[in-house]
Coordinates of N, CA and C in Angstrom, one line a residue:
M1 N -12.9 -15.7 -0.6 CA -11.8 -16.5 -0.9 C -12.0 -17.4 -2.1
I2 N -11.2 -17.2 -3.1 CA -11.3 -18.0 -4.3 C -10.2 -19.1 -4.2
T3 N -10.7 -20.3 -4.2 CA -9.8 -21.5 -3.9 C -9.0 -21.9 -5.1
L4 N -8.0 -22.7 -4.8 CA -7.0 -23.2 -5.8 C -7.7 -23.9 -7.0
D5 N -8.7 -24.7 -6.7 CA -9.4 -25.4 -7.8 C -10.0 -24.5 -8.8
I6 N -10.5 -23.4 -8.4 CA -11.1 -22.4 -9.3 C -10.0 -21.8 -10.2
V7 N -8.9 -21.4 -9.5 CA -7.7 -20.9 -10.3 C -7.3 -21.8 -11.3
R8 N -7.1 -23.1 -11.0 CA -6.6 -24.1 -11.9 C -7.6 -24.5 -13.0
A9 N -8.9 -24.1 -12.8 CA -9.9 -24.4 -13.8 C -9.7 -23.5 -15.0
G10 N -8.9 -22.4 -14.9 CA -8.5 -21.6 -16.0 C -9.0 -20.1 -15.9
V11 N -8.6 -19.3 -16.9 CA -8.8 -17.9 -16.9 C -10.3 -17.5 -16.9
V12 N -11.1 -18.2 -17.7 CA -12.5 -17.8 -17.8 C -13.2 -18.1 -16.5
Q13 N -12.9 -19.2 -15.9 CA -13.6 -19.5 -14.6 C -13.1 -18.6 -13.5
L14 N -11.9 -18.3 -13.5 CA -11.4 -17.4 -12.4 C -11.9 -16.0 -12.6
K15 N -12.0 -15.5 -13.8 CA -12.6 -14.2 -14.1 C -14.0 -14.1 -13.6
E16 N -14.8 -15.2 -13.9 CA -16.2 -15.2 -13.5 C -16.3 -15.2 -12.0
A17 N -15.4 -16.0 -11.3 CA -15.4 -16.1 -9.8 C -15.1 -14.7 -9.2
I18 N -14.2 -14.0 -9.8 CA -13.8 -12.7 -9.3 C -15.0 -11.7 -9.4
E19 N -15.6 -11.7 -10.6 CA -16.7 -10.8 -10.9 C -17.9 -11.1 -9.9
T20 N -18.1 -12.4 -9.6 CA -19.2 -12.7 -8.7 C -18.8 -12.3 -7.3
A21 N -17.6 -12.5 -6.9 CA -17.1 -12.1 -5.5 C -17.2 -10.6 -5.4
K22 N -16.9 -9.8 -6.4 CA -17.0 -8.3 -6.3 C -18.3 -7.8 -6.0
N23 N -19.4 -8.6 -6.3 CA -20.7 -8.1 -5.9 C -21.0 -8.2 -4.4
N24 N -20.2 -9.0 -3.7 CA -20.5 -9.3 -2.3 C -19.4 -8.9 -1.4
F25 N -18.2 -8.7 -1.9 CA -17.0 -8.4 -1.0 C -16.2 -7.2 -1.6
Q26 N -15.5 -6.5 -0.6 CA -14.6 -5.4 -1.0 C -13.2 -5.9 -1.3
I27 N -12.9 -7.0 -0.6 CA -11.5 -7.6 -0.8 C -11.7 -9.1 -1.2
V28 N -11.0 -9.5 -2.2 CA -11.0 -10.9 -2.7 C -9.6 -11.5 -2.5
I29 N -9.5 -12.6 -1.9 CA -8.3 -13.4 -1.7 C -8.3 -14.5 -2.7
I30 N -7.2 -14.6 -3.5 CA -7.1 -15.7 -4.5 C -5.9 -16.7 -4.1
D31 N -6.2 -17.9 -4.0 CA -5.2 -18.9 -3.5 C -4.2 -19.2 -4.7
A32 N -3.0 -19.5 -4.3 CA -2.0 -19.9 -5.3 C -0.9 -20.7 -4.6
V33 N -0.4 -21.7 -5.3 CA 0.7 -22.5 -4.7 C 2.0 -22.4 -5.5
G34 N 1.9 -22.4 -6.9 CA 3.1 -22.4 -7.7 C 3.0 -21.3 -8.7
Q35 N 4.1 -21.2 -9.5 CA 4.2 -20.1 -10.5 C 3.1 -20.2 -11.6
D36 N 2.7 -21.4 -11.9 CA 1.7 -21.6 -12.9 C 0.4 -21.0 -12.5
D37 N 0.1 -21.1 -11.2 CA -1.1 -20.5 -10.6 C -1.1 -19.0 -10.7
L38 N 0.1 -18.4 -10.5 CA 0.3 -17.0 -10.5 C 0.1 -16.5 -12.0
K39 N 0.6 -17.3 -12.9 CA 0.4 -16.9 -14.3 C -1.1 -16.7 -14.7
I40 N -1.9 -17.6 -14.2 CA -3.3 -17.6 -14.5 C -3.9 -16.3 -13.8
I41 N -3.5 -16.1 -12.5 CA -4.1 -15.0 -11.8 C -3.6 -13.7 -12.4
A42 N -2.4 -13.6 -12.8 CA -1.9 -12.4 -13.5 C -2.6 -12.0 -14.7
Q43 N -2.9 -13.1 -15.5 CA -3.6 -12.8 -16.8 C -5.0 -12.2 -16.5
V44 N -5.6 -12.6 -15.4 CA -7.0 -12.2 -15.1 C -6.9 -10.8 -14.5
V45 N -6.0 -10.6 -13.5 CA -6.1 -9.3 -12.8 C -5.2 -8.2 -13.4
S46 N -4.6 -8.5 -14.5 CA -3.7 -7.5 -15.1 C -4.4 -6.2 -15.6
E47 N -5.7 -6.3 -15.8 CA -6.5 -5.2 -16.2 C -7.3 -4.6 -15.0
M48 N -7.1 -5.0 -13.8 CA -7.8 -4.5 -12.7 C -6.9 -3.4 -12.0
P49 N -7.6 -2.3 -11.5 CA -6.8 -1.2 -11.0 C -6.2 -1.4 -9.6
I50 N -6.7 -2.2 -8.8 CA -6.1 -2.4 -7.4 C -6.0 -3.9 -7.1
F51 N -4.7 -4.3 -6.8 CA -4.5 -5.6 -6.4 C -3.2 -5.6 -5.6
V52 N -3.1 -6.6 -4.7 CA -1.9 -6.7 -3.8 C -1.4 -8.1 -3.9
G53 N 0.0 -8.2 -4.0 CA 0.6 -9.5 -4.1 C 2.1 -9.4 -3.9
S54 N 2.7 -10.5 -4.0 CA 4.2 -10.6 -3.8 C 4.9 -10.2 -5.1
S55 N 6.3 -10.2 -4.9 CA 7.1 -9.9 -6.1 C 6.9 -11.1 -7.2
A56 N 6.6 -12.3 -6.7 CA 6.3 -13.4 -7.6 C 5.2 -13.1 -8.6
L57 N 4.1 -12.5 -8.0 CA 3.0 -12.1 -8.8 C 3.4 -10.9 -9.8
A58 N 4.2 -10.0 -9.2 CA 4.6 -8.8 -10.1 C 5.4 -9.3 -11.3
E59 N 6.2 -10.4 -11.1 CA 7.0 -11.0 -12.2 C 6.1 -11.4 -13.3
E60 N 5.0 -12.1 -13.0 CA 4.0 -12.5 -14.0 C 3.2 -11.4 -14.6
L61 N 2.9 -10.4 -13.8 CA 2.1 -9.3 -14.3 C 2.9 -8.5 -15.4
A62 N 4.2 -8.4 -15.1 CA 5.1 -7.7 -16.1 C 5.0 -8.2 -17.5
K63 N 4.8 -9.5 -17.6 CA 4.7 -10.2 -18.9 C 3.5 -9.7 -19.7
F64 N 2.4 -9.4 -18.9 CA 1.2 -8.9 -19.6 C 1.2 -7.4 -19.8
W65 N 1.8 -6.7 -18.9 CA 1.9 -5.2 -19.0 C 2.9 -4.8 -20.1
C66 N 3.9 -5.6 -20.3 CA 4.9 -5.3 -21.3 C 4.7 -6.0 -22.6
S67 N 3.5 -6.5 -22.8 CA 3.3 -7.3 -24.1 C 2.9 -6.4 -25.2
G68 N 2.8 -5.1 -25.0 CA 2.4 -4.2 -26.1 C 1.0 -3.9 -26.2
R69 N 0.1 -4.6 -25.5 CA -1.3 -4.3 -25.6 C -1.7 -3.2 -24.5
P70 N -2.6 -2.4 -24.8 CA -3.0 -1.4 -23.8 C -3.6 -2.0 -22.5
W71 N -3.3 -1.3 -21.4 CA -3.9 -1.7 -20.1 C -5.2 -0.9 -19.9
S72 N -6.3 -1.6 -20.2 CA -7.6 -0.8 -20.3 C -7.9 -0.2 -19.0
A73 N -7.6 -0.8 -17.8 CA -7.9 -0.2 -16.6 C -7.3 1.2 -16.4
S74 N -6.0 1.3 -16.8 CA -5.3 2.5 -16.7 C -5.9 3.7 -17.5
T75 N -6.5 3.3 -18.7 CA -7.0 4.4 -19.5 C -8.3 5.0 -19.0
K76 N -8.8 4.3 -18.0 CA -10.1 4.8 -17.4 C -9.7 5.8 -16.2
L77 N -8.5 5.9 -15.8 CA -8.1 6.7 -14.7 C -7.5 8.1 -15.2
N78 N -7.7 9.1 -14.5 CA -7.2 10.4 -14.9 C -5.8 10.6 -14.3
Y79 N -4.7 10.4 -15.1 CA -3.4 10.6 -14.6 C -2.9 12.0 -14.8
N80 N -3.7 12.8 -15.5 CA -3.2 14.2 -15.9 C -3.9 15.3 -15.0
N81 N -4.4 14.9 -13.9 CA -4.9 15.9 -13.0 C -3.8 16.7 -12.4
S82 N -4.1 17.7 -11.6 CA -3.1 18.7 -11.1 C -2.5 18.3 -9.8
T83 N -2.8 17.1 -9.3 CA -2.2 16.6 -8.0 C -1.0 15.6 -8.3
G84 N -0.1 15.6 -7.3 CA 1.0 14.6 -7.4 C 0.6 13.2 -7.1
T85 N 1.6 12.4 -7.0 CA 1.4 11.0 -6.7 C 1.8 10.8 -5.2
L86 N 0.9 10.1 -4.5 CA 1.2 9.7 -3.1 C 1.8 8.3 -3.0
L87 N 3.0 8.2 -2.5 CA 3.6 6.8 -2.3 C 3.5 6.5 -0.8
V88 N 3.1 5.3 -0.5 CA 2.9 4.9 0.9 C 3.8 3.6 1.1
V89 N 4.7 3.7 2.1 CA 5.6 2.6 2.4 C 5.3 2.1 3.8
G90 N 4.7 1.0 4.0 CA 4.5 0.4 5.3 C 5.4 -0.8 5.6
S91 N 6.1 -1.2 4.6 CA 7.1 -2.3 4.7 C 8.3 -1.9 5.4
A92 N 8.8 -2.7 6.3 CA 10.1 -2.4 7.1 C 11.3 -3.1 6.6
T93 N 11.2 -3.7 5.4 CA 12.3 -4.4 4.8 C 13.4 -3.5 4.4
E94 N 14.6 -4.0 4.2 CA 15.8 -3.3 3.8 C 15.6 -2.8 2.3
V95 N 14.9 -3.6 1.5 CA 14.6 -3.3 0.1 C 13.7 -2.0 0.1
S96 N 12.7 -2.0 0.9 CA 11.8 -0.8 1.0 C 12.5 0.4 1.4
R97 N 13.4 0.3 2.4 CA 14.2 1.4 2.9 C 15.1 2.0 1.8
N98 N 15.7 1.1 1.0 CA 16.6 1.5 -0.1 C 15.7 2.2 -1.2
Q99 N 14.5 1.7 -1.4 CA 13.7 2.3 -2.4 C 13.2 3.7 -2.0
T100 N 12.9 3.8 -0.7 CA 12.6 5.1 -0.1 C 13.7 6.1 -0.2
L101 N 14.9 5.6 0.1 CA 16.1 6.5 0.0 C 16.3 6.9 -1.4
F102 N 16.1 6.0 -2.4 CA 16.3 6.3 -3.8 C 15.3 7.4 -4.2
A103 N 14.0 7.3 -3.8 CA 13.0 8.3 -4.1 C 13.4 9.6 -3.5
K104 N 13.9 9.6 -2.3 CA 14.3 10.9 -1.6 C 15.4 11.5 -2.4
K105 N 16.4 10.8 -2.8 CA 17.5 11.3 -3.5 C 17.1 11.9 -4.9
N106 N 16.0 11.4 -5.4 CA 15.5 11.8 -6.7 C 14.4 12.9 -6.6
G107 N 14.3 13.5 -5.5 CA 13.4 14.7 -5.4 C 12.1 14.5 -4.8
V108 N 11.8 13.2 -4.3 CA 10.5 13.0 -3.7 C 10.6 13.4 -2.2
E109 N 9.6 14.2 -1.8 CA 9.6 14.6 -0.4 C 9.1 13.4 0.5
V110 N 9.9 13.1 1.5 CA 9.6 11.9 2.4 C 9.2 12.4 3.7
F111 N 8.1 11.8 4.2 CA 7.6 12.1 5.6 C 7.6 10.8 6.4
Q112 N 8.2 10.8 7.5 CA 8.2 9.6 8.4 C 7.3 9.9 9.6
I113 N 6.3 9.0 9.8 CA 5.5 9.0 10.9 C 6.2 8.6 12.2
N114 N 6.2 9.4 13.2 CA 6.9 9.1 14.4 C 6.2 8.1 15.3
T115 N 6.2 6.8 14.9 CA 5.4 5.8 15.5 C 5.7 5.5 16.9
D116 N 6.9 5.8 17.4 CA 7.3 5.5 18.8 C 6.4 6.3 19.7
L117 N 5.8 7.5 19.3 CA 4.9 8.2 20.1 C 3.5 7.6 20.2
L118 N 3.2 6.7 19.3 CA 1.9 6.1 19.3 C 1.5 5.5 20.6
F119 N 2.5 4.9 21.3 CA 2.2 4.1 22.5 C 2.5 4.9 23.8
V120 N 3.4 5.9 23.7 CA 3.8 6.7 24.9 C 3.2 8.0 25.0
N121 N 2.8 8.7 23.9 CA 2.3 10.0 23.9 C 1.3 10.2 22.7
P122 N 0.1 9.6 22.8 CA -0.8 9.6 21.7 C -1.2 11.0 21.3
A123 N -1.4 11.9 22.3 CA -1.8 13.3 22.0 C -0.8 14.0 21.1
Q124 N 0.5 13.9 21.5 CA 1.6 14.5 20.7 C 1.7 13.8 19.3
F125 N 1.4 12.5 19.3 CA 1.5 11.7 18.0 C 0.4 12.3 17.1
N126 N -0.8 12.5 17.5 CA -1.9 13.0 16.7 C -1.5 14.4 16.2
I127 N -0.9 15.3 17.0 CA -0.5 16.6 16.6 C 0.5 16.5 15.4
E128 N 1.5 15.6 15.6 CA 2.5 15.5 14.5 C 1.9 14.9 13.2
V129 N 1.0 13.9 13.4 CA 0.4 13.3 12.2 C -0.4 14.4 11.4
N130 N -1.2 15.2 12.2 CA -2.0 16.2 11.5 C -1.2 17.2 10.8
S131 N 0.0 17.5 11.4 CA 0.9 18.5 10.7 C 1.4 17.9 9.4
I132 N 1.8 16.6 9.5 CA 2.3 15.9 8.3 C 1.2 15.8 7.2
I133 N 0.0 15.6 7.6 CA -1.2 15.5 6.6 C -1.3 16.9 5.9
D134 N -1.3 18.0 6.7 CA -1.4 19.3 6.1 C -0.3 19.6 5.1
S135 N 1.0 19.2 5.5 CA 2.1 19.5 4.6 C 2.0 18.7 3.3
I136 N 1.6 17.4 3.5 CA 1.5 16.6 2.3 C 0.5 17.1 1.3
I137 N -0.7 17.5 1.9 CA -1.8 18.0 1.0 C -1.3 19.2 0.2
V138 N -0.6 20.1 0.8 CA -0.1 21.3 0.1 C 0.8 20.9 -1.0
L139 N 1.7 19.9 -0.8 CA 2.7 19.5 -1.8 C 1.9 18.7 -2.9
L140 N 1.0 17.9 -2.6 CA 0.3 17.1 -3.6 C -0.6 18.1 -4.5
K141 N -1.2 19.1 -3.9 CA -1.9 20.0 -4.7 C -1.1 20.9 -5.6
S142 N 0.2 20.9 -5.2 CA 1.2 21.7 -6.1 C 1.8 20.7 -7.1
N143 N 1.2 19.6 -7.3 CA 1.6 18.6 -8.3 C 3.0 18.0 -7.9
K144 N 3.3 17.9 -6.6 CA 4.6 17.3 -6.2 C 4.3 15.9 -5.8
N145 N 5.3 15.0 -6.0 CA 5.2 13.6 -5.6 C 5.7 13.5 -4.1
V146 N 4.9 12.8 -3.3 CA 5.2 12.7 -1.9 C 5.2 11.2 -1.4
L147 N 6.1 10.9 -0.5 CA 6.2 9.6 0.1 C 5.9 9.7 1.6
I148 N 5.0 8.9 2.1 CA 4.8 8.8 3.6 C 5.1 7.4 4.0
T149 N 5.8 7.3 5.1 CA 6.3 5.9 5.6 C 6.2 5.8 7.1
S150 N 6.1 4.6 7.5 CA 6.1 4.3 9.0 C 7.4 3.6 9.3
A151 N 8.3 3.3 8.3 CA 9.3 2.3 8.6 C 10.7 2.7 8.0
F152 N 10.9 4.0 7.6 CA 12.1 4.4 6.9 C 13.3 4.6 7.9
D153 N 12.9 5.3 9.0 CA 13.9 5.5 10.1 C 14.0 4.3 11.0
N154 N 15.1 3.6 11.0 CA 15.3 2.4 11.8 C 15.3 2.7 13.2
D155 N 15.8 3.8 13.6 CA 15.8 4.2 15.1 C 14.4 4.3 15.6
I156 N 13.5 4.9 14.8 CA 12.1 5.1 15.2 C 11.4 3.7 15.3
V157 N 11.7 2.8 14.3 CA 11.2 1.5 14.4 C 11.6 0.8 15.6
E158 N 12.8 0.8 16.0 CA 13.3 0.1 17.2 C 12.8 0.7 18.4
R159 N 12.6 2.1 18.5 CA 12.0 2.7 19.7 C 10.6 2.3 19.8
T160 N 9.9 2.2 18.7 CA 8.5 1.8 18.7 C 8.4 0.4 19.3
K161 N 9.2 -0.5 18.9 CA 9.2 -1.9 19.5 C 9.5 -1.8 21.0
R162 N 10.5 -1.1 21.4 CA 10.9 -1.0 22.8 C 9.7 -0.4 23.7
N163 N 9.1 0.7 23.2 CA 8.0 1.3 23.9 C 6.8 0.4 24.0
S164 N 6.6 -0.4 23.0 CA 5.4 -1.3 23.0 C 5.7 -2.4 24.0
V165 N 6.9 -2.9 24.1 CA 7.3 -4.0 25.0 C 7.1 -3.5 26.4
Q166 N 7.5 -2.2 26.7 CA 7.3 -1.7 28.0 C 5.8 -1.5 28.4
S167 N 5.0 -1.4 27.4 CA 3.6 -1.3 27.6 C 2.9 -2.6 27.5
N168 N 3.7 -3.7 27.4 CA 3.2 -5.1 27.4 C 2.3 -5.3 26.1
I169 N 2.7 -4.8 25.0 CA 2.0 -5.0 23.7 C 2.9 -5.9 22.9
D170 N 2.3 -7.0 22.3 CA 3.0 -7.9 21.5 C 3.3 -7.4 20.1
L171 N 4.3 -8.0 19.4 CA 4.7 -7.5 18.1 C 3.6 -7.5 17.1
K172 N 2.8 -8.5 17.1 CA 1.7 -8.6 16.1 C 0.7 -7.4 16.3
T173 N 0.4 -7.1 17.5 CA -0.5 -5.9 17.8 C 0.2 -4.6 17.3
I174 N 1.5 -4.5 17.6 CA 2.2 -3.3 17.1 C 2.1 -3.1 15.6
C175 N 2.4 -4.2 14.9 CA 2.3 -4.1 13.4 C 1.0 -3.7 12.9
E176 N -0.1 -4.3 13.5 CA -1.4 -4.1 13.1 C -1.8 -2.6 13.4
K177 N -1.4 -2.1 14.6 CA -1.7 -0.7 15.0 C -1.0 0.3 14.1
V178 N 0.3 0.0 13.8 CA 1.0 0.9 12.9 C 0.4 0.9 11.5
S179 N 0.1 -0.3 11.0 CA -0.5 -0.3 9.6 C -1.9 0.4 9.6
E180 N -2.6 0.2 10.7 CA -3.9 0.9 10.8 C -3.8 2.4 10.8
T181 N -2.8 2.9 11.6 CA -2.6 4.3 11.7 C -2.1 4.9 10.4
L182 N -1.2 4.2 9.8 CA -0.7 4.7 8.5 C -1.9 4.7 7.5
A183 N -2.7 3.7 7.5 CA -3.8 3.6 6.5 C -4.8 4.8 6.8
E184 N -5.1 5.0 8.0 CA -6.0 6.1 8.4 C -5.5 7.4 7.9
T185 N -4.2 7.6 8.1 CA -3.5 8.9 7.6 C -3.6 9.0 6.1
V186 N -3.4 7.9 5.4 CA -3.5 7.9 3.9 C -4.9 8.3 3.5
V187 N -5.9 7.7 4.1 CA -7.3 7.9 3.7 C -7.6 9.4 3.9
K188 N -7.2 10.0 5.0 CA -7.4 11.4 5.2 C -6.8 12.3 4.1
I189 N -5.6 11.9 3.7 CA -4.9 12.7 2.7 C -5.6 12.5 1.3
F190 N -6.0 11.2 1.1 CA -6.7 10.9 -0.2 C -7.9 11.7 -0.3
E191 N -8.7 11.8 0.7 CA -10.0 12.5 0.7 C -9.8 14.0 0.6
K192 N -8.9 14.5 1.3 CA -8.7 16.0 1.3 C -8.0 16.5 0.1
A193 N -7.0 15.8 -0.4 CA -6.2 16.2 -1.6 C -6.9 15.8 -2.9
K194 N -7.8 14.8 -2.8 CA -8.5 14.3 -4.0 C -7.5 13.8 -5.1
I195 N -6.6 13.0 -4.6 CA -5.6 12.5 -5.5 C -6.2 11.3 -6.3
T196 N -5.6 11.0 -7.5 CA -6.0 9.9 -8.3 C -4.8 8.9 -8.5
K197 N -3.6 9.2 -7.9 CA -2.4 8.4 -8.1 C -1.9 8.0 -6.8
L198 N -2.0 6.7 -6.5 CA -1.6 6.2 -5.2 C -0.8 4.9 -5.4
I199 N 0.4 4.8 -4.8 CA 1.2 3.6 -4.8 C 1.5 3.2 -3.4
I200 N 1.2 1.9 -3.1 CA 1.4 1.4 -1.7 C 2.4 0.2 -1.7
A201 N 3.4 0.3 -0.8 CA 4.3 -0.8 -0.6 C 4.1 -1.4 0.8
G202 N 3.8 -2.6 0.9 CA 3.5 -3.3 2.2 C 2.1 -3.9 2.1
G203 N 2.0 -5.2 2.1 CA 0.7 -5.9 2.0 C -0.3 -5.5 3.1
D204 N 0.1 -5.5 4.3 CA -0.8 -5.2 5.4 C -1.3 -3.8 5.3
T205 N -0.5 -2.9 4.9 CA -0.9 -1.5 4.8 C -1.9 -1.4 3.6
A206 N -1.6 -2.0 2.5 CA -2.5 -2.0 1.3 C -3.9 -2.5 1.6
V207 N -3.9 -3.6 2.3 CA -5.2 -4.2 2.7 C -6.0 -3.3 3.6
T208 N -5.3 -2.7 4.6 CA -6.0 -1.8 5.5 C -6.5 -0.6 4.9
V209 N -5.7 0.0 3.9 CA -6.2 1.2 3.2 C -7.4 0.8 2.4
C210 N -7.4 -0.3 1.7 CA -8.6 -0.7 0.9 C -9.8 -0.9 1.7
R211 N -9.7 -1.3 3.0 CA -10.8 -1.4 3.8 C -11.5 -0.1 4.1

């Protein structure tokens, strides 16, 4: 955890703190209270390949990405390999659903994990997930862009909640289990398809995948 006082000490101090933390931790959390804090963070992390944050952070990052200077982290990655991009949506917000629908209408193949089976029929759930993994790998290796989600179909989301309630599982545990399952699925796809292009929507999902 990098505290607020380090952030407010400036870009140089924050960059040094992140580099030090990277030697000991896989995930680094940076504190922020206001927009000025986010500006400092954005300036430092804009050249890093993996970070997770809110739309407020994205707003500040855009100022650095659109400034005309090259993003050095991106030039180190191979975007021209023969596999497609894997998009992962773990967020259940209406905005995320609309974005998923937009992607689907524009030719991106969308796969919904049937999470309501997770609590009532785990064996069938595993069969369906393995089938989805195989289908996605084929598409990615054909240089097709694919989106996998746990939250696009609202009926499935609601059934998942009802089934978990019947099994006496609280909402927090549901969310954690769904994020964990989605992340495990993504990691299997990542390893088997050997993709280099991954986009994740949903903070909990992103953190779980990084672990």
